[in-house]
Amino acid sequence: MSKWMKLSGSTAICALMTGSAAFADVTAQDVWGDWKSYMQGFGYELIATEATSGGTLTVSDITMGMTLPEGAGAMKMTIGELSFTNNGDGTVTVTMPASQEMKINVAPADDLPADVTLDYTNDGFKMLVSGSVNDMTYSYSAASIGVNLKEVVVEGTAVPIGAAQVAVRDINGRSTVKTGNLREIMQSMKAGAITYNIDFANPENAGEFAKVNGTLGLLSFDGTVNMPLGEFDAANMGEMLNAGFAVDGTYGYTGGNMNFHFADDGETVQGSSSSESGSFSVGMSRDMLKYIVGAKGQKVNFMGSEVPFPIDFSFGEVLFKMVMPVSKTDEAQDFALGITLGDFVTSDMIWGMIDPAGQLPRDPATVAFDLSGKVKLAFDMMDPEQMAAVESGQMGMPGEVESLALNNLEVTAAGASLTGKGGFDLDFPTVMMSQGQEGIDGALDLRLSGANGLMGKLVEMGLLPQEQVMSAQMMMGMFAVPAGEDVYTSKIEMKADGQVLANGQRLK
C-alpha cells in the first residue's frame, strides 16, 4: 500500500493533463510553484527548465525522480512541456502541445532496468483555473485525449513487444481545491467513451501473444481527496492517515465491450464480453478502507484449445463489496463484505451436457450474501511494524468482533432456493475462552423451497443416491418446519449461555 501511495504521486502530471489535479494559484508562477511543492512533498526530486515571456510561463524538460521505498529501486518520469498563462483577470490558463512524449524509466533493485516511451496527444484541451489562493476551481474540456505506447527498451535494447493505445473522447470536468488545515479536492468528470487496444507478442516466440481491445461508454467520475499539507512520509501510510489523508471516488460507465485472444505454449483462448453498465468505488481514510466493484448485464463467451466448443454465460448482476477498518480505536467500527452473482444463465448446449433430457428447470441462478458488523482492531493495519507483528503472531489476537449481521443470503438454482437473514452479538472474550460454546446471542431465519423436487430429479438423473436424499430429508425434519408445498422454514437461535434452539426446540 505504501508503495502505491509513493508511486501514485507520479501520476499527478497525468492528472493535471486531464484536469483531475487541482493545485494552482491565481498567477502562472504560483500555479507551477504550488505544483512543485506538492510533488516534492511526496519525495520527488523535480527538475525543469522555466522560461517567462509576457504573461506566459513555459515549463519544459520536466523530470520527476524518486527512490522507491523498501530498497525497491528507483524511477523517474519526463514530459516535454506545460504552459501557464496569466489571463489578466485573476485566472490562469494551462495548456500543452497537441502531441508530446512522456518517458518513464524504472530501475528495479532486483530486475532489469526498463525505459518506456509514450506518445501523449490531445485535441482541443482547455483548462481554466479561477478563484482565490485558498479556494480554486479548475474547469477543463477536450475533444479527445490519447496515450500510445511508442517504445520499450530493456537494458539498452529495444523490445518489439507490440502496441497499446488508450483514447478518451468528449471530456468535461470540474475540480475545486480548498486549502486550510488540509488540501481538500473535489472532482467531477464525464467523458463520452474510452477505447483501448493492446496487442502484445513475445519477440522470441510469435506463438505467444495477448490481444485485447474494447470500449467503455459514457464514463463518469466523482470523488474527493484530503491531502495533508507540508512534508510527510508517504512510505508510512499510517502516518499519512493520521495526518488526515483520505480518498473516496466512484467511476461509472454505461455500456462496455471487450474482445480478447491469448496464446501461450500452444494453448489458446479467444472470446468477448460485454456489460450494460458498471461502477468501481474505492475509499480510504483513517477510519476505513472501501472497495466496491460491480456490473450489470454482463455477458461472456469464449472457446479455446482446451475447450473446443463455445462457452456462453451471462449475469444480470455481479458485485463485490468490502468495507473494513484500518486503524486501532477504543470503539468498534463498521465492516461489510458482500458478493452477488445474480441471474446466471448459460447456453442450452452447456445445459445439455449436464441435463440432456431437460429435466431440470433452467431458470436464472443466483448466489449472493451480504454481511456487516462491528469489529474492534487492536493494531494499525497501515503501520508496517504492527502489520509484521500480526503476521508473525507476536501481537496475539488482532481484533474483536462485536456483532455480525447476515443482511441477505440467497442461493437459487434449478428450481430450488435458499434465503436467509439474521444477526448475532458477540462477547468476544467469552467466545474465545469457551471456544465458541458461549457468548453468542442472536438468531438466523432461513427459508428453503423446491429442495425435494430438485433432489427427486437428481435421483432420476442418477446424479444423487437415494440414501443421501433420505439423510437430507431427515436433517430438514430436525431443523426446519413445513411452510407450504415443498417449502420449509427454520429459525436457529443462539443464547449467550450456550443454548442452541431450532424453531423453539432446544438442541443444546
JSON list of C-alpha atoms in Angstrom, two decimals, residues 490-493 500-507:
[
{"chain": "A", "resi": 490, "resn": "SER", "atom": "CA", "xyz": [-36.15, -22.58, 10.18]},
{"chain": "A", "resi": 491, "resn": "LYS", "atom": "CA", "xyz": [-35.22, -20.22, 12.99]},
{"chain": "A", "resi": 492, "resn": "ILE", "atom": "CA", "xyz": [-31.86, -21.02, 14.57]},
{"chain": "A", "resi": 493, "resn": "GLU", "atom": "CA", "xyz": [-31.21, -19.19, 17.85]},
{"chain": "A", "resi": 500, "resn": "VAL", "atom": "CA", "xyz": [-28.89, -23.51, 20.71]},
{"chain": "A", "resi": 501, "resn": "LEU", "atom": "CA", "xyz": [-32.53, -23.71, 19.60]},
{"chain": "A", "resi": 502, "resn": "ALA", "atom": "CA", "xyz": [-34.17, -24.65, 16.31]},
{"chain": "A", "resi": 503, "resn": "ASN", "atom": "CA", "xyz": [-37.72, -23.36, 15.91]},
{"chain": "A", "resi": 504, "resn": "GLY", "atom": "CA", "xyz": [-38.02, -23.02, 19.69]},
{"chain": "A", "resi": 505, "resn": "GLN", "atom": "CA", "xyz": [-36.78, -26.56, 20.39]},
{"chain": "A", "resi": 506, "resn": "ARG", "atom": "CA", "xyz": [-33.55, -26.76, 22.34]},
{"chain": "A", "resi": 507, "resn": "LEU", "atom": "CA", "xyz": [-30.79, -28.66, 20.55]}
]
